[in-house]
Amino acid sequence: MTPVPAYHHGNLRSTLLAAAERSLRQHGAGQLSLRELARDAGVSHAAPRRHFADRQALLDALAEAGFARLHAELRAALAAAGADFAPRLHAMAAAYLRFATEDAALLELMFTGKHREGAEHLVAAAAGPFGLMHDLIAQGQAQGVLEPGPPDRAGIVLFATLQGIATLVNGNLVAPDLLDGITRTAVDQFIRGSRRP
Amino acid sequence: MTPVPAYHHGNLRSTLLAAAERSLRQHGAGQLSLRELARDAGVSHAAPRRHFADRQALLDALAEAGFARLHAELRAALAAAGADFAPRLHAMAAAYLRFATEDAALLELMFTGKHREGAEHLVAAAAGPFGLMHDLIAQGQAQGVLEPGPPDRAGIVLFATLQGIATLVNGNLVAPDLLDGITRTAVDQFIRGSRRP
DNA sequence: CGTGAATGTTGTCATGGGAAACAATGTATA
DNA sequence: TATACATTGTTTCCCATGACAACATTCACG
């Protein structure tokens, strides 16, 4: 018996999100079409509207999921690293840049101010990865490697540097094979620039 | 006599680019519509095609013009600064971030890998600002403030940091009133991180 | 002049987002 | 269980846009 296609798809929302993530990786956010996603899911072109009020809502959901995944990957990288500050920082930076360069379009969605007015979701979702960075800096200070002070400012600068490296590489302004070296340089410079005198 | 509208607009290309830059600033690249630009210019909806093969060509032209303007503004900032390295670096960073936060959408167009396959134009245009950064680093080394070495790597890290700060601010992940302080912190940390031992 | 290259215009098509009205299905509850 | 309501998906329609082709006007230059 070919199973009669159920009227209710069952998990359209997650199916759409998964397909969207694929399309995003392959063709970028600009090319992402709700109708095409609907076709792929074998569903009418208006069905997605039950789950995403409009195109932007879908993109916002993608960005939010992206932050969650980024958070998880950073946590995993930290867990795999040892207890010392410097290796942990290097591990985190490498993990961040792997994510950022493998999912360039997603990263762009997550960061470039494409969000809606009420983008508290996104800001809240971003707080996860930001928090990891913050905690790591605090650990560096506790271990006496970094100079004391509010970890926020230094953390933002570090985060910005990693984010910027990703942008330059993703924009083809820096050759991808330089990525690892530059990342290491950036982290080392960061440590040197804010280490305890 | 109401002047009969001339059949030939005369300078449609620059008119379109100017209008596009305005629209970009107000509504972002996604909302930019060739037909709307044509309407604004008082010209038929197909006229822009004579000057830009397609939408992407218009966006590429905008990005290229953006690099030229960025280059000019950085040069102006450097010219206004003194001869000492640190103030020059601070001036350049401030100028970069002013440009980057006032024209967020343009910056995104310039950097995020939205270019065509053959994007040599863009890479070449980007070389201008990159070169300034490079020269500035070299000057810092010559003045004995920075440790010697190939200026490229350090320059890329610095550029990335500024670019990343802009992304975070433009994405509302960092409050705009923190911008100046963070920029200063970033530059100071950079100098401390790569100064002569 | 007059001819060809630039530059604009009108008309058309396919694609896509969005909205409304309707249909099928699931669920709670009297 | 039967009926009311909520969820989810379908159909049908409208409109904006990008892209393209065929045609018109103007300009520059011999």
PDB file of N, CA and C in Angstrom, chain B residues 19-80:
ATOM      1  N   ALA B  19      20.235  57.151  -5.785  1.00  0.00           N
ATOM      2  CA  ALA B  19      18.960  56.747  -5.189  1.00  0.00           C
ATOM      3  C   ALA B  19      19.120  55.400  -4.491  1.00  0.00           C
ATOM      4  N   ALA B  20      19.880  54.525  -5.088  1.00  0.00           N
ATOM      5  CA  ALA B  20      20.076  53.202  -4.500  1.00  0.00           C
ATOM      6  C   ALA B  20      20.787  53.323  -3.157  1.00  0.00           C
ATOM      7  N   GLU B  21      21.754  54.203  -3.090  1.00  0.00           N
ATOM      8  CA  GLU B  21      22.473  54.368  -1.831  1.00  0.00           C
ATOM      9  C   GLU B  21      21.529  54.869  -0.754  1.00  0.00           C
ATOM     10  N   ARG B  22      20.647  55.774  -1.135  1.00  0.00           N
ATOM     11  CA  ARG B  22      19.668  56.269  -0.173  1.00  0.00           C
ATOM     12  C   ARG B  22      18.758  55.135   0.287  1.00  0.00           C
ATOM     13  N   SER B  23      18.214  54.425  -0.671  1.00  0.00           N
ATOM     14  CA  SER B  23      17.304  53.319  -0.335  1.00  0.00           C
ATOM     15  C   SER B  23      18.002  52.279   0.527  1.00  0.00           C
ATOM     16  N   LEU B  24      19.254  52.047   0.201  1.00  0.00           N
ATOM     17  CA  LEU B  24      20.034  51.071   0.960  1.00  0.00           C
ATOM     18  C   LEU B  24      20.124  51.493   2.421  1.00  0.00           C
ATOM     19  N   ARG B  25      20.413  52.754   2.623  1.00  0.00           N
ATOM     20  CA  ARG B  25      20.550  53.250   3.985  1.00  0.00           C
ATOM     21  C   ARG B  25      19.236  53.115   4.749  1.00  0.00           C
ATOM     22  N   GLN B  26      18.148  53.371   4.049  1.00  0.00           N
ATOM     23  CA  GLN B  26      16.859  53.396   4.752  1.00  0.00           C
ATOM     24  C   GLN B  26      16.235  52.023   4.920  1.00  0.00           C
ATOM     25  N   HIS B  27      16.337  51.206   3.892  1.00  0.00           N
ATOM     26  CA  HIS B  27      15.559  49.965   3.933  1.00  0.00           C
ATOM     27  C   HIS B  27      16.382  48.703   3.779  1.00  0.00           C
ATOM     28  N   GLY B  28      17.661  48.833   3.575  1.00  0.00           N
ATOM     29  CA  GLY B  28      18.484  47.641   3.438  1.00  0.00           C
ATOM     30  C   GLY B  28      18.491  47.090   2.026  1.00  0.00           C
ATOM     31  N   ALA B  29      19.443  46.225   1.779  1.00  0.00           N
ATOM     32  CA  ALA B  29      19.640  45.709   0.431  1.00  0.00           C
ATOM     33  C   ALA B  29      18.478  44.834  -0.027  1.00  0.00           C
ATOM     34  N   GLY B  30      17.886  44.151   0.906  1.00  0.00           N
ATOM     35  CA  GLY B  30      16.809  43.236   0.521  1.00  0.00           C
ATOM     36  C   GLY B  30      15.622  43.941  -0.092  1.00  0.00           C
ATOM     37  N   GLN B  31      15.353  45.141   0.385  1.00  0.00           N
ATOM     38  CA  GLN B  31      14.179  45.869  -0.095  1.00  0.00           C
ATOM     39  C   GLN B  31      14.466  46.670  -1.350  1.00  0.00           C
ATOM     40  N   LEU B  32      15.707  46.711  -1.751  1.00  0.00           N
ATOM     41  CA  LEU B  32      16.058  47.549  -2.885  1.00  0.00           C
ATOM     42  C   LEU B  32      15.438  46.998  -4.161  1.00  0.00           C
ATOM     43  N   SER B  33      14.637  47.812  -4.814  1.00  0.00           N
ATOM     44  CA  SER B  33      13.918  47.369  -6.006  1.00  0.00           C
ATOM     45  C   SER B  33      14.298  48.215  -7.222  1.00  0.00           C
ATOM     46  N   LEU B  34      14.696  47.537  -8.264  1.00  0.00           N
ATOM     47  CA  LEU B  34      15.060  48.252  -9.484  1.00  0.00           C
ATOM     48  C   LEU B  34      13.895  49.094  -9.986  1.00  0.00           C
ATOM     49  N   ARG B  35      12.710  48.530  -9.920  1.00  0.00           N
ATOM     50  CA  ARG B  35      11.557  49.262 -10.435  1.00  0.00           C
ATOM     51  C   ARG B  35      11.297  50.513  -9.625  1.00  0.00           C
ATOM     52  N   GLU B  36      11.489  50.417  -8.334  1.00  0.00           N
ATOM     53  CA  GLU B  36      11.267  51.598  -7.508  1.00  0.00           C
ATOM     54  C   GLU B  36      12.301  52.670  -7.830  1.00  0.00           C
ATOM     55  N   LEU B  37      13.533  52.246  -8.005  1.00  0.00           N
ATOM     56  CA  LEU B  37      14.560  53.217  -8.373  1.00  0.00           C
ATOM     57  C   LEU B  37      14.186  53.897  -9.682  1.00  0.00           C
ATOM     58  N   ALA B  38      13.688  53.100 -10.615  1.00  0.00           N
ATOM     59  CA  ALA B  38      13.285  53.664 -11.904  1.00  0.00           C
ATOM     60  C   ALA B  38      12.167  54.686 -11.704  1.00  0.00           C
ATOM     61  N   ARG B  39      11.209  54.326 -10.885  1.00  0.00           N
ATOM     62  CA  ARG B  39      10.113  55.271 -10.621  1.00  0.00           C
ATOM     63  C   ARG B  39      10.655  56.567 -10.043  1.00  0.00           C
ATOM     64  N   ASP B  40      11.520  56.430  -9.036  1.00  0.00           N
ATOM     65  CA  ASP B  40      12.087  57.630  -8.414  1.00  0.00           C
ATOM     66  C   ASP B  40      12.800  58.503  -9.444  1.00  0.00           C
ATOM     67  N   ALA B  41      13.451  57.857 -10.378  1.00  0.00           N
ATOM     68  CA  ALA B  41      14.202  58.621 -11.374  1.00  0.00           C
ATOM     69  C   ALA B  41      13.284  59.118 -12.481  1.00  0.00           C
ATOM     70  N   GLY B  42      12.017  58.767 -12.428  1.00  0.00           N
ATOM     71  CA  GLY B  42      11.073  59.197 -13.448  1.00  0.00           C
ATOM     72  C   GLY B  42      11.338  58.582 -14.792  1.00  0.00           C
ATOM     73  N   VAL B  43      11.569  57.303 -14.769  1.00  0.00           N
ATOM     74  CA  VAL B  43      12.024  56.624 -15.973  1.00  0.00           C
ATOM     75  C   VAL B  43      11.330  55.278 -16.039  1.00  0.00           C
ATOM     76  N   SER B  44      11.269  54.667 -17.184  1.00  0.00           N
ATOM     77  CA  SER B  44      10.511  53.423 -17.296  1.00  0.00           C
ATOM     78  C   SER B  44      11.193  52.291 -16.545  1.00  0.00           C
ATOM     79  N   HIS B  45      10.402  51.269 -16.237  1.00  0.00           N
ATOM     80  CA  HIS B  45      10.908  50.223 -15.355  1.00  0.00           C
ATOM     81  C   HIS B  45      12.027  49.396 -15.974  1.00  0.00           C
ATOM     82  N   ALA B  46      12.178  49.490 -17.285  1.00  0.00           N
ATOM     83  CA  ALA B  46      13.215  48.690 -17.941  1.00  0.00           C
ATOM     84  C   ALA B  46      14.481  49.497 -18.202  1.00  0.00           C
ATOM     85  N   ALA B  47      14.396  50.792 -17.987  1.00  0.00           N
ATOM     86  CA  ALA B  47      15.542  51.641 -18.301  1.00  0.00           C
ATOM     87  C   ALA B  47      16.811  51.247 -17.553  1.00  0.00           C
ATOM     88  N   PRO B  48      16.715  50.926 -16.282  1.00  0.00           N
ATOM     89  CA  PRO B  48      17.942  50.606 -15.550  1.00  0.00           C
ATOM     90  C   PRO B  48      18.755  49.482 -16.181  1.00  0.00           C
ATOM     91  N   ARG B  49      18.087  48.634 -16.932  1.00  0.00           N
ATOM     92  CA  ARG B  49      18.822  47.514 -17.520  1.00  0.00           C
ATOM     93  C   ARG B  49      19.911  47.973 -18.471  1.00  0.00           C
ATOM     94  N   ARG B  50      19.763  49.142 -19.033  1.00  0.00           N
ATOM     95  CA  ARG B  50      20.820  49.635 -19.926  1.00  0.00           C
ATOM     96  C   ARG B  50      22.108  49.881 -19.162  1.00  0.00           C
ATOM     97  N   HIS B  51      21.973  50.092 -17.863  1.00  0.00           N
ATOM     98  CA  HIS B  51      23.152  50.468 -17.071  1.00  0.00           C
ATOM     99  C   HIS B  51      23.599  49.373 -16.121  1.00  0.00           C
ATOM    100  N   PHE B  52      22.655  48.536 -15.727  1.00  0.00           N
ATOM    101  CA  PHE B  52      23.012  47.433 -14.835  1.00  0.00           C
ATOM    102  C   PHE B  52      22.322  46.178 -15.349  1.00  0.00           C
ATOM    103  N   ALA B  53      23.125  45.208 -15.709  1.00  0.00           N
ATOM    104  CA  ALA B  53      22.593  44.008 -16.360  1.00  0.00           C
ATOM    105  C   ALA B  53      21.508  43.364 -15.504  1.00  0.00           C
ATOM    106  N   ASP B  54      21.718  43.350 -14.228  1.00  0.00           N
ATOM    107  CA  ASP B  54      20.678  42.828 -13.345  1.00  0.00           C
ATOM    108  C   ASP B  54      20.859  43.441 -11.957  1.00  0.00           C
ATOM    109  N   ARG B  55      19.999  43.030 -11.082  1.00  0.00           N
ATOM    110  CA  ARG B  55      20.010  43.588  -9.737  1.00  0.00           C
ATOM    111  C   ARG B  55      21.382  43.467  -9.082  1.00  0.00           C
ATOM    112  N   GLN B  56      21.977  42.304  -9.241  1.00  0.00           N
ATOM    113  CA  GLN B  56      23.253  42.055  -8.598  1.00  0.00           C
ATOM    114  C   GLN B  56      24.319  43.031  -9.095  1.00  0.00           C
ATOM    115  N   ALA B  57      24.250  43.361 -10.372  1.00  0.00           N
ATOM    116  CA  ALA B  57      25.239  44.284 -10.924  1.00  0.00           C
ATOM    117  C   ALA B  57      25.125  45.645 -10.244  1.00  0.00           C
ATOM    118  N   LEU B  58      23.923  46.051  -9.988  1.00  0.00           N
ATOM    119  CA  LEU B  58      23.710  47.323  -9.278  1.00  0.00           C
ATOM    120  C   LEU B  58      24.297  47.238  -7.866  1.00  0.00           C
ATOM    121  N   LEU B  59      24.047  46.127  -7.201  1.00  0.00           N
ATOM    122  CA  LEU B  59      24.566  45.976  -5.844  1.00  0.00           C
ATOM    123  C   LEU B  59      26.093  45.957  -5.849  1.00  0.00           C
ATOM    124  N   ASP B  60      26.667  45.275  -6.832  1.00  0.00           N
ATOM    125  CA  ASP B  60      28.123  45.248  -6.921  1.00  0.00           C
ATOM    126  C   ASP B  60      28.680  46.655  -7.118  1.00  0.00           C
ATOM    127  N   ALA B  61      28.019  47.403  -7.971  1.00  0.00           N
ATOM    128  CA  ALA B  61      28.486  48.772  -8.211  1.00  0.00           C
ATOM    129  C   ALA B  61      28.407  49.591  -6.932  1.00  0.00           C
ATOM    130  N   LEU B  62      27.341  49.394  -6.183  1.00  0.00           N
ATOM    131  CA  LEU B  62      27.218  50.098  -4.908  1.00  0.00           C
ATOM    132  C   LEU B  62      28.360  49.739  -3.977  1.00  0.00           C
ATOM    133  N   ALA B  63      28.655  48.455  -3.908  1.00  0.00           N
ATOM    134  CA  ALA B  63      29.725  48.012  -3.022  1.00  0.00           C
ATOM    135  C   ALA B  63      31.057  48.625  -3.443  1.00  0.00           C
ATOM    136  N   GLU B  64      31.284  48.633  -4.724  1.00  0.00           N
ATOM    137  CA  GLU B  64      32.552  49.183  -5.200  1.00  0.00           C
ATOM    138  C   GLU B  64      32.654  50.666  -4.842  1.00  0.00           C
ATOM    139  N   ALA B  65      31.589  51.380  -5.095  1.00  0.00           N
ATOM    140  CA  ALA B  65      31.592  52.800  -4.727  1.00  0.00           C
ATOM    141  C   ALA B  65      31.798  52.957  -3.228  1.00  0.00           C
ATOM    142  N   GLY B  66      31.227  52.036  -2.467  1.00  0.00           N
ATOM    143  CA  GLY B  66      31.392  52.091  -1.019  1.00  0.00           C
ATOM    144  C   GLY B  66      32.847  51.969  -0.618  1.00  0.00           C
ATOM    145  N   PHE B  67      33.556  51.054  -1.244  1.00  0.00           N
ATOM    146  CA  PHE B  67      34.973  50.904  -0.918  1.00  0.00           C
ATOM    147  C   PHE B  67      35.733  52.186  -1.234  1.00  0.00           C
ATOM    148  N   ALA B  68      35.389  52.785  -2.355  1.00  0.00           N
ATOM    149  CA  ALA B  68      36.077  54.024  -2.726  1.00  0.00           C
ATOM    150  C   ALA B  68      35.816  55.111  -1.671  1.00  0.00           C
ATOM    151  N   ARG B  69      34.561  55.204  -1.256  1.00  0.00           N
ATOM    152  CA  ARG B  69      34.249  56.241  -0.268  1.00  0.00           C
ATOM    153  C   ARG B  69      34.927  55.936   1.057  1.00  0.00           C
ATOM    154  N   LEU B  70      34.907  54.673   1.453  1.00  0.00           N
ATOM    155  CA  LEU B  70      35.572  54.295   2.696  1.00  0.00           C
ATOM    156  C   LEU B  70      37.049  54.669   2.636  1.00  0.00           C
ATOM    157  N   HIS B  71      37.664  54.342   1.515  1.00  0.00           N
ATOM    158  CA  HIS B  71      39.072  54.664   1.346  1.00  0.00           C
ATOM    159  C   HIS B  71      39.304  56.166   1.531  1.00  0.00           C
ATOM    160  N   ALA B  72      38.473  56.948   0.886  1.00  0.00           N
ATOM    161  CA  ALA B  72      38.629  58.403   0.982  1.00  0.00           C
ATOM    162  C   ALA B  72      38.466  58.871   2.426  1.00  0.00           C
ATOM    163  N   GLU B  73      37.486  58.333   3.117  1.00  0.00           N
ATOM    164  CA  GLU B  73      37.244  58.809   4.477  1.00  0.00           C
ATOM    165  C   GLU B  73      38.380  58.410   5.408  1.00  0.00           C
ATOM    166  N   LEU B  74      38.916  57.205   5.198  1.00  0.00           N
ATOM    167  CA  LEU B  74      40.038  56.792   6.040  1.00  0.00           C
ATOM    168  C   LEU B  74      41.250  57.675   5.768  1.00  0.00           C
ATOM    169  N   ARG B  75      41.476  57.952   4.493  1.00  0.00           N
ATOM    170  CA  ARG B  75      42.608  58.818   4.150  1.00  0.00           C
ATOM    171  C   ARG B  75      42.447  60.189   4.796  1.00  0.00           C
ATOM    172  N   ALA B  76      41.237  60.704   4.742  1.00  0.00           N
ATOM    173  CA  ALA B  76      40.999  62.018   5.336  1.00  0.00           C
ATOM    174  C   ALA B  76      41.269  61.987   6.836  1.00  0.00           C
ATOM    175  N   ALA B  77      40.802  60.928   7.490  1.00  0.00           N
ATOM    176  CA  ALA B  77      41.008  60.835   8.930  1.00  0.00           C
ATOM    177  C   ALA B  77      42.497  60.774   9.247  1.00  0.00           C
ATOM    178  N   LEU B  78      43.241  60.010   8.456  1.00  0.00           N
ATOM    179  CA  LEU B  78      44.675  59.901   8.690  1.00  0.00           C
ATOM    180  C   LEU B  78      45.357  61.241   8.463  1.00  0.00           C
ATOM    181  N   ALA B  79      44.917  61.925   7.420  1.00  0.00           N
ATOM    182  CA  ALA B  79      45.536  63.211   7.109  1.00  0.00           C
ATOM    183  C   ALA B  79      45.323  64.207   8.250  1.00  0.00           C
ATOM    184  N   ALA B  80      44.152  64.095   8.886  1.00  0.00           N
ATOM    185  CA  ALA B  80      43.856  65.030   9.967  1.00  0.00           C
ATOM    186  C   ALA B  80      44.583  64.668  11.254  1.00  0.00           C
TER     187      ALA B  80
END
